Coordinates of C-alpha atoms in Angstrom, one line a residue:
Chain J
M9 CA 55.8 13.9 29.5
T10 CA 56.9 11.0 27.4
I11 CA 53.5 9.2 27.6
L12 CA 51.7 12.4 26.4
S13 CA 54.1 12.9 23.5
N14 CA 53.6 9.2 22.5
F15 CA 50.0 10.0 21.7
Q16 CA 51.5 12.3 19.1
V17 CA 51.1 9.3 16.8
I18 CA 47.1 9.6 17.1
A19 CA 47.1 13.2 16.5
D20 CA 49.3 12.8 13.4
N21 CA 46.9 10.1 12.0
I22 CA 43.6 11.4 13.4
I23 CA 42.1 11.9 9.9
Y24 CA 43.1 8.7 8.9
F25 CA 41.6 7.0 12.0
F26 CA 38.3 8.6 11.2
V27 CA 37.8 8.5 7.5
G28 CA 40.7 6.6 5.9
R29 CA 41.8 8.1 2.7
W30 CA 38.3 9.6 2.0
P31 CA 37.6 11.9 0.1
E32 CA 40.5 11.4 -2.3
G33 CA 40.4 7.6 -1.7
P34 CA 37.8 5.0 -0.3
L35 CA 36.2 5.5 3.0
G36 CA 37.9 3.9 5.9
G37 CA 38.4 4.1 9.8
V38 CA 35.4 5.0 12.0
G39 CA 33.3 6.1 8.9
L40 CA 33.6 2.6 7.3
T41 CA 32.9 1.0 10.5
L42 CA 29.7 2.9 10.9
Y43 CA 28.9 2.3 7.2
L44 CA 29.3 -1.4 7.6
A45 CA 27.3 -1.6 10.7
S46 CA 24.5 0.7 9.4
A47 CA 24.2 -1.2 6.1
S48 CA 24.2 -4.7 7.9
C49 CA 21.7 -3.4 10.4
I50 CA 19.1 -2.3 8.0
L51 CA 19.5 -5.3 5.8
S52 CA 19.3 -7.6 8.7
I53 CA 16.3 -5.9 10.0
F54 CA 14.6 -7.0 6.7
G55 CA 16.2 -10.4 7.0
G56 CA 15.1 -10.7 10.5
L57 CA 11.6 -9.8 9.7
I58 CA 11.3 -12.4 7.0
L59 CA 13.0 -15.1 9.1
G60 CA 11.1 -14.1 12.2
L61 CA 7.7 -14.3 10.5
L62 CA 8.5 -17.7 9.0
S63 CA 9.6 -18.9 12.2
V64 CA 6.3 -18.0 13.9
S65 CA 4.2 -19.6 11.2
K66 CA 1.7 -22.2 12.4
K67 CA 2.7 -24.4 9.5
K68 CA 5.4 -26.8 10.5
W69 CA 6.9 -27.1 7.0
I70 CA 7.6 -23.3 7.1
S71 CA 8.6 -22.7 10.8
W72 CA 10.7 -25.8 11.1
P73 CA 13.2 -25.2 8.2
S74 CA 13.5 -21.5 9.2
M75 CA 14.3 -22.4 12.8
L76 CA 16.8 -24.8 11.6
V77 CA 18.6 -22.1 9.6
I78 CA 18.3 -19.7 12.6
N79 CA 19.9 -22.1 15.0
T80 CA 22.6 -23.2 12.5
I81 CA 23.7 -19.6 12.1
R82 CA 23.4 -19.0 15.8
G83 CA 25.7 -22.0 16.4
V84 CA 28.5 -20.8 14.2
P85 CA 31.1 -18.1 15.2
L86 CA 30.8 -14.8 13.1
L87 CA 34.4 -15.1 11.9
M88 CA 33.5 -18.5 10.4
V89 CA 30.5 -17.0 8.5
I90 CA 32.9 -14.1 7.2
F91 CA 35.4 -16.6 5.9
W92 CA 32.6 -18.7 4.4
M93 CA 31.1 -15.8 2.5
Y94 CA 34.7 -14.8 1.5
F95 CA 35.3 -18.1 -0.3
L96 CA 31.7 -19.1 -1.0
L97 CA 30.2 -16.0 -2.6
P98 CA 32.7 -15.8 -5.6
A99 CA 32.0 -19.5 -6.1
I100 CA 28.4 -19.0 -6.4
F101 CA 28.3 -15.8 -8.3
G102 CA 31.3 -16.6 -10.4
K103 CA 32.9 -13.3 -10.1
V104 CA 34.8 -11.3 -7.4
I105 CA 32.7 -9.6 -4.8
T106 CA 34.4 -6.7 -3.1
E107 CA 35.5 -7.3 0.5
T108 CA 33.2 -4.6 1.8
R109 CA 30.3 -6.2 0.4
T110 CA 31.4 -9.7 1.6
V111 CA 31.5 -8.5 5.0
I112 CA 28.2 -6.8 4.9
L113 CA 26.6 -9.9 3.5
G114 CA 28.3 -11.9 6.2
L115 CA 27.2 -9.6 9.0
T116 CA 23.6 -9.4 7.5
F117 CA 23.4 -13.2 7.4
F118 CA 24.6 -13.6 10.9
T119 CA 22.7 -10.7 12.4
S120 CA 19.5 -11.7 10.7
A121 CA 19.3 -14.8 12.7
Y122 CA 19.5 -12.7 15.9
M123 CA 17.1 -10.1 14.6
S124 CA 14.6 -12.9 13.9
Q125 CA 14.4 -13.8 17.5
I126 CA 13.8 -10.1 18.4
V127 CA 11.0 -10.1 15.8
R128 CA 9.7 -13.3 17.1
A129 CA 9.5 -12.1 20.6
G130 CA 8.0 -8.8 19.5
I131 CA 5.3 -10.8 17.6
E132 CA 4.7 -13.2 20.5
G133 CA 4.5 -10.3 23.0
I134 CA 1.3 -8.9 21.5
P135 CA -1.8 -10.3 23.2
K136 CA -3.4 -13.2 21.3
G137 CA -6.7 -11.3 21.3
Q138 CA -5.3 -9.0 18.7
M139 CA -4.9 -11.6 16.2
E140 CA -8.1 -13.2 17.0
A141 CA -10.0 -9.8 16.7
A142 CA -8.3 -9.2 13.3
I143 CA -9.1 -12.5 11.7
S144 CA -12.6 -12.4 13.1
T145 CA -13.2 -9.4 10.9
G146 CA -12.2 -11.5 8.0
L147 CA -8.6 -10.4 7.6
T148 CA -6.4 -13.1 6.5
H149 CA -3.4 -14.2 8.8
W150 CA -1.0 -12.1 6.7
Q151 CA -3.1 -9.0 6.5
A152 CA -3.6 -9.2 10.3
M153 CA 0.2 -9.5 10.7
I154 CA 0.8 -6.4 8.5
Y155 CA -1.9 -4.1 9.7
I156 CA -2.4 -5.1 13.3
I157 CA 0.5 -7.1 14.9
L158 CA 3.6 -5.8 13.3
P159 CA 2.9 -2.0 13.8
Q160 CA 2.4 -2.7 17.5
G161 CA 5.4 -5.2 17.8
L162 CA 7.9 -3.2 15.9
R163 CA 7.6 -0.4 18.3
N164 CA 8.5 -2.7 21.1
M165 CA 11.4 -4.1 19.0
I166 CA 13.1 -0.8 18.4
P167 CA 15.4 -0.8 21.6
S168 CA 16.4 -4.2 20.8
F169 CA 17.2 -3.3 17.3
V170 CA 19.5 -0.6 18.6
N171 CA 21.2 -3.0 20.9
Q172 CA 21.9 -5.2 18.0
F173 CA 23.3 -2.3 16.1
V174 CA 25.7 -1.8 19.0
S175 CA 26.9 -5.5 18.7
L176 CA 27.2 -5.0 15.0
I177 CA 29.5 -1.9 15.5
K178 CA 31.7 -4.2 17.5
D179 CA 31.4 -7.1 15.2
T180 CA 32.7 -5.0 12.3
S181 CA 36.2 -5.3 13.7
L182 CA 36.3 -8.8 12.4
A183 CA 36.2 -7.3 8.8
F184 CA 39.9 -6.5 9.4
I185 CA 40.6 -10.3 8.7
V186 CA 39.7 -10.0 5.1
G187 CA 41.4 -6.6 4.6
V188 CA 38.6 -4.1 4.9
S189 CA 40.1 -0.9 6.1
E190 CA 37.6 -0.3 9.0
L191 CA 38.7 1.2 12.3
T192 CA 40.7 -1.9 13.6
H193 CA 42.3 -2.5 10.3
V194 CA 43.4 1.1 10.1
A195 CA 44.8 0.9 13.6
T196 CA 46.9 -2.2 12.7
Q197 CA 48.1 -0.4 9.6
I198 CA 49.4 2.5 11.6
N199 CA 50.8 0.3 14.2
N200 CA 52.7 -1.6 11.5
R201 CA 53.9 1.5 10.0
T202 CA 55.1 3.2 13.2
M203 CA 56.2 0.0 15.0
A204 CA 56.5 1.9 18.3
F205 CA 53.2 2.7 19.9
P206 CA 50.9 -0.3 20.0
T207 CA 49.5 0.5 23.4
E208 CA 48.6 4.1 22.5
I209 CA 47.0 3.1 19.3
F210 CA 44.9 0.2 20.5
F211 CA 44.0 2.1 23.7
F212 CA 42.8 4.9 21.5
I213 CA 40.6 2.8 19.2
A214 CA 39.1 1.0 22.3
V215 CA 38.0 4.3 23.6
V216 CA 36.5 5.2 20.2
Y217 CA 34.5 2.0 20.1
F218 CA 33.3 2.5 23.6
I219 CA 32.2 6.0 23.0
I220 CA 30.2 5.1 20.0
C221 CA 28.7 2.1 21.6
Y222 CA 28.0 3.8 24.8
A223 CA 26.1 6.6 23.0
F224 CA 23.9 4.1 21.2
T225 CA 23.3 1.9 24.3
S226 CA 22.1 5.2 26.2
L227 CA 19.8 5.9 23.2
S228 CA 18.3 2.3 23.5
R229 CA 17.8 2.8 27.2
N230 CA 16.0 6.0 26.6
L231 CA 13.8 4.5 24.0
E232 CA 12.9 1.8 26.4
K233 CA 11.9 4.3 29.0
R234 CA 9.9 6.2 26.6
L235 CA 8.0 3.2 25.4
E236 CA 7.4 2.1 28.9
W237 CA 5.8 5.5 29.6
R238 CA 3.6 5.1 26.5
K239 CA 2.4 1.7 27.6
A240 CA 1.4 3.0 31.1
I241 CA -1.0 5.5 29.7
Chain T
M19 CA -28.3 -20.1 10.0
I20 CA -26.2 -22.1 12.3
Q21 CA -26.5 -25.7 12.7
F22 CA -24.4 -27.9 15.1
T23 CA -24.9 -31.7 14.4
N24 CA -23.1 -34.0 16.9
V25 CA -20.2 -31.7 17.3
N26 CA -17.3 -32.8 19.5
K27 CA -14.1 -31.0 20.6
W28 CA -11.3 -32.0 22.7
F29 CA -8.4 -30.1 24.3
N30 CA -5.9 -33.1 24.5
T31 CA -7.9 -35.4 26.7
L32 CA -10.4 -32.7 27.9
H33 CA -13.7 -33.3 26.2
V34 CA -14.9 -29.6 25.9
L35 CA -17.7 -30.1 23.6
N36 CA -19.7 -33.3 23.9
N37 CA -22.1 -34.2 21.2
I38 CA -23.6 -30.8 20.6
N39 CA -26.8 -30.4 18.7
L40 CA -28.0 -26.8 18.2
Q41 CA -29.9 -24.9 15.7
V42 CA -30.0 -21.1 15.3
K43 CA -32.4 -19.7 12.8
Q44 CA -32.2 -16.3 10.9
G45 CA -33.1 -13.3 13.2
E46 CA -33.0 -15.5 16.4
V47 CA -31.3 -14.3 19.5
I48 CA -29.7 -17.2 21.6
V49 CA -28.3 -16.7 25.1
V50 CA -25.8 -19.3 26.2
C51 CA -25.1 -19.6 29.9
G52 CA -23.6 -22.1 32.3
P53 CA -20.8 -22.3 34.9
S54 CA -17.3 -21.5 33.9
G55 CA -15.5 -24.3 32.2
S56 CA -18.8 -25.5 30.8
G57 CA -17.6 -25.0 27.2
K58 CA -19.8 -22.0 26.4
S59 CA -17.0 -19.9 25.2
T60 CA -15.5 -22.7 23.1
L61 CA -19.0 -23.2 21.6
I62 CA -19.3 -19.7 20.4
R63 CA -15.7 -19.6 19.2
T64 CA -16.3 -22.6 17.0
I65 CA -18.9 -20.7 15.1
N66 CA -16.2 -18.5 13.4
Q67 CA -13.6 -21.2 13.7
L68 CA -11.4 -19.4 16.2
E69 CA -11.6 -23.0 17.5
P70 CA -11.8 -25.7 15.0
I71 CA -14.0 -28.7 15.8
N72 CA -12.7 -32.3 15.9
D73 CA -15.8 -34.2 15.0
G74 CA -19.4 -33.7 13.7
K75 CA -20.8 -31.1 11.4
L76 CA -21.2 -27.5 11.7
I77 CA -22.9 -25.4 9.1
V78 CA -22.7 -21.5 9.2
D79 CA -24.6 -19.3 6.9
G80 CA -24.9 -22.4 4.5
K81 CA -21.1 -23.2 4.6
D82 CA -19.8 -26.5 6.0
L83 CA -16.9 -25.5 8.2
S84 CA -15.2 -28.9 7.9
D85 CA -15.2 -28.6 4.2
K86 CA -11.8 -27.7 3.0
S87 CA -13.1 -25.6 0.1
T88 CA -14.9 -23.2 2.5
D89 CA -13.1 -19.9 2.4
I90 CA -13.0 -19.2 6.3
N91 CA -11.8 -15.7 6.0
K92 CA -14.7 -14.8 3.6
L93 CA -17.1 -16.4 5.9
R94 CA -15.6 -14.6 9.1
A95 CA -16.3 -11.3 7.3
E96 CA -20.1 -12.1 7.6
I97 CA -19.8 -12.9 11.4
G98 CA -19.2 -10.1 13.8
F99 CA -17.4 -11.3 16.9
V100 CA -17.2 -9.3 20.3
F101 CA -14.8 -10.4 22.9
Q102 CA -14.7 -10.1 26.7
Q103 CA -11.5 -8.1 26.6
F104 CA -12.7 -5.8 23.6
N105 CA -9.5 -6.3 21.8
L106 CA -9.5 -3.0 20.1
Y107 CA -6.3 -2.2 18.2
P108 CA -4.5 0.1 20.6
H109 CA -2.3 1.8 17.9
L110 CA -5.3 2.9 15.7
S111 CA -7.7 5.6 16.5
V112 CA -11.5 4.7 17.0
I113 CA -12.5 5.4 13.4
S114 CA -9.4 3.5 12.0
N115 CA -10.3 0.5 14.2
I116 CA -13.8 0.5 12.7
T117 CA -12.9 1.2 9.0
L118 CA -9.9 -1.1 8.7
A119 CA -11.7 -4.3 7.5
P120 CA -14.4 -2.6 5.4
I121 CA -11.6 -0.7 3.4
K122 CA -9.3 -3.8 3.1
L123 CA -12.0 -6.4 2.4
R124 CA -15.0 -4.7 1.2
G125 CA -13.2 -2.3 -1.1
L126 CA -14.9 0.7 0.4
S127 CA -13.2 4.1 -0.2
K128 CA -11.9 5.7 3.0
K129 CA -14.6 8.4 2.8
D130 CA -17.4 5.9 2.4
A131 CA -16.1 3.7 5.2
E132 CA -15.8 6.7 7.6
E133 CA -19.3 7.9 6.6
Q134 CA -20.7 4.5 7.3
A135 CA -18.6 4.2 10.6
M136 CA -20.0 7.7 11.7
Q137 CA -23.5 6.4 11.3
L138 CA -22.8 3.3 13.5
L139 CA -20.8 5.4 16.0
T140 CA -23.8 7.9 16.3
R141 CA -26.1 4.9 16.9
V142 CA -24.1 3.7 19.9
G143 CA -23.6 7.2 21.1
L144 CA -19.9 7.7 20.5
A145 CA -19.8 10.1 17.4
E146 CA -17.5 12.5 19.3
K147 CA -14.9 9.8 20.0
R148 CA -14.0 9.2 16.3
D149 CA -10.3 10.5 16.6
V150 CA -9.6 9.1 20.1
Y151 CA -7.5 6.1 20.9
P152 CA -8.8 3.1 22.7
S153 CA -6.7 3.7 25.8
Q154 CA -8.5 7.0 26.3
L155 CA -11.9 5.3 26.4
S156 CA -13.8 3.7 29.4
G157 CA -14.4 -0.1 29.2
G158 CA -18.0 0.4 28.3
Q159 CA -17.1 2.8 25.5
Q160 CA -14.4 0.4 24.2
Q161 CA -16.9 -2.4 24.1
R162 CA -19.4 -0.2 22.2
V163 CA -16.7 0.6 19.7
A164 CA -15.9 -3.1 19.4
I165 CA -19.5 -3.8 18.7
T166 CA -19.5 -1.1 16.1
R167 CA -16.3 -2.6 14.6
G168 CA -18.1 -5.8 14.1
L169 CA -21.2 -4.1 12.6
A170 CA -19.2 -2.1 10.1
M171 CA -18.8 -5.3 8.1
K172 CA -22.5 -5.5 7.8
P173 CA -22.5 -9.1 9.2
R174 CA -25.2 -11.7 9.0
I175 CA -24.6 -13.0 12.4
M176 CA -23.1 -11.4 15.6
L177 CA -21.5 -13.4 18.3
F178 CA -20.8 -12.0 21.8
D179 CA -18.5 -14.0 24.2
E180 CA -19.2 -12.5 27.6
P181 CA -19.2 -8.9 26.5
T182 CA -20.0 -7.4 29.9
S183 CA -17.9 -9.6 32.1
A184 CA -14.8 -7.3 32.1
L185 CA -16.8 -4.2 32.7
D186 CA -17.5 -2.1 35.9
P187 CA -21.1 -2.6 37.0
E188 CA -22.1 0.9 36.0
M189 CA -20.9 0.4 32.4
I190 CA -22.8 -2.8 31.8
G191 CA -26.1 -1.1 31.1
E192 CA -24.8 1.1 28.1
V193 CA -23.4 -2.0 26.4
L194 CA -26.6 -4.0 26.9
A195 CA -28.7 -1.3 25.6
V196 CA -26.7 -1.3 22.3
M197 CA -27.2 -5.1 22.2
Q198 CA -30.9 -4.8 22.8
D199 CA -31.2 -2.4 20.1
L200 CA -29.3 -4.7 17.7
A201 CA -31.5 -7.6 18.8
K202 CA -34.8 -5.7 18.0
S203 CA -33.4 -4.8 14.6
G204 CA -33.5 -8.5 13.7
M205 CA -29.9 -9.5 13.8
T206 CA -29.1 -13.1 14.3
M207 CA -27.2 -13.2 17.6
V208 CA -25.6 -15.7 19.8
V209 CA -24.6 -14.3 23.2
V210 CA -22.6 -16.0 26.0
T211 CA -23.4 -14.0 29.0
H212 CA -24.4 -14.1 32.7
E213 CA -26.8 -11.1 32.4
M214 CA -30.0 -12.8 33.0
G215 CA -32.0 -9.7 32.7
F216 CA -30.8 -9.5 29.1
A217 CA -31.6 -13.1 28.5
R218 CA -35.1 -12.7 29.8
E219 CA -35.8 -9.5 27.8
V220 CA -34.5 -10.3 24.3
A221 CA -33.5 -13.9 24.0
H222 CA -35.7 -16.2 22.0
R223 CA -34.0 -19.2 23.7
V224 CA -31.6 -19.9 26.4
V225 CA -29.1 -22.6 26.2
F226 CA -27.7 -23.9 29.3
M227 CA -24.4 -25.8 29.2
D228 CA -22.4 -27.9 31.8
A229 CA -19.3 -30.0 31.2
G230 CA -19.4 -29.6 27.5
T231 CA -23.0 -30.6 26.9
V232 CA -26.2 -28.7 26.3
L233 CA -28.3 -29.6 29.3
E234 CA -31.3 -27.4 28.6
E235 CA -32.6 -25.4 25.7
A236 CA -35.8 -23.4 26.2
P237 CA -37.5 -20.1 25.9
P238 CA -36.3 -17.8 28.7
E239 CA -39.7 -17.9 30.6
E240 CA -39.6 -21.7 30.7
F241 CA -35.9 -21.8 31.5
F242 CA -35.9 -19.4 34.4
C243 CA -39.3 -20.4 35.9
N244 CA -39.2 -24.1 35.4
P245 CA -35.6 -25.5 34.9
Q246 CA -35.7 -29.2 34.2
T247 CA -32.3 -30.3 35.6
D248 CA -30.8 -30.0 39.0
R249 CA -27.7 -28.5 37.7
A250 CA -29.6 -25.6 36.1
K251 CA -31.6 -25.1 39.3
Q252 CA -28.4 -25.0 41.2
F253 CA -26.8 -22.5 38.7
L254 CA -29.8 -20.2 38.7
N255 CA -29.9 -20.2 42.5
Q256 CA -26.3 -19.0 42.8
L257 CA -26.8 -16.1 40.5
L258 CA -26.4 -13.0 42.7
T259 CA -29.4 -11.1 41.2
P260 CA -32.2 -13.6 40.7
M261 CA -34.1 -11.3 38.2
H262 CA -35.7 -14.4 36.7
G263 CA -37.7 -15.0 39.7
A264 CA -39.6 -11.6 39.5
T265 CA -42.4 -12.8 37.2
C266 CA -42.6 -16.5 37.7
N267 CA -45.9 -17.7 39.0

């Protein structure tokens, strides 16, 4: 009975958990978590495409520096990247960048490196004959990439993009360190305010993270199966 | 039209093309044959620079391939290439496979490109397949579409790299018929193939390669009836259907 009543703290703050002070104030909680993850995911798909295309270039002076960038990012913890952005961006732009944007840029920068490897694998997974056939008709390397290779490769990349999105949802929890009120931050706020129910609160947000991530993981698994079926035809 | 002068190519230490000298005139049909690993595929792939050469001079349609100022993409648009594995674009319909390059490179409107593609498709007997995807076609049909894709650019040269080797036996005829028709229309063609019946019927010259060198180069009658080298004799004897023997005296 006491355990159940302790969960009253969740019920009391349920709206705050899901949308923060929205619509009167800024979006927070689960809403902000999904916003951070979606925005970074979309941006890093573009970042990944650019980095990925550069890294498969036959010209060493293009592929080598892009691989260096990719490997450097992959060798640094995400938390470092976020701190780095937090202190570096204002210095570069000479003005204050909001914490939310800082985090989105940090996540994008970090995830682009991983996306680029998905893109790279997607491109390299297309049989060599496709590129040869395309350039044999007189298309340039880039035209062949855009009209022939990428449309086929992107289809194969979709499940991996969704998986990366799931990673992003979990990674957004690091935004709490610079004071962005996403789900983890909201949870610590409520915990600090009530002081009595840390177990219940953190158990609850773990479940929320799990449900969201599990839903997207299932989606990605379904997509993989569907694509498999298409290939078999 | 195509002129090899002392052309050499290495894959690392493997000497795949050894001092090749060969000339193909406009309107000529050349069949290249030889055992696997003899360099015949590499030879044909150097003509549109899918494989760059290391040494020597290769002139195609008046352009020197080793000259840096040669626009290779522009030259490739004048050369149709047909692959053993067809290499149709699986995400595009038959008509889009054919019209993609003419629209992007020749500046044709979609309507004009499709009209022209339909004429070519009718010629190879596949007009009703215009909106079908490559995976729904048989191998022979795919290869005929691939030939059409090459022809849609109105090329001056057509190259065929073992176009029937990946086909079931009953589909070889339909592809060869299209190629024969093309040869009779005066197209300059270089064909790597083991179809000796085709060579005999339409080739002006047969080029026999072994270990990266051109061992023999002769009109088909002469090559099939009176091969000069032991290697060529041995090769011809090993072919399963010795059609070449039919009319030799």
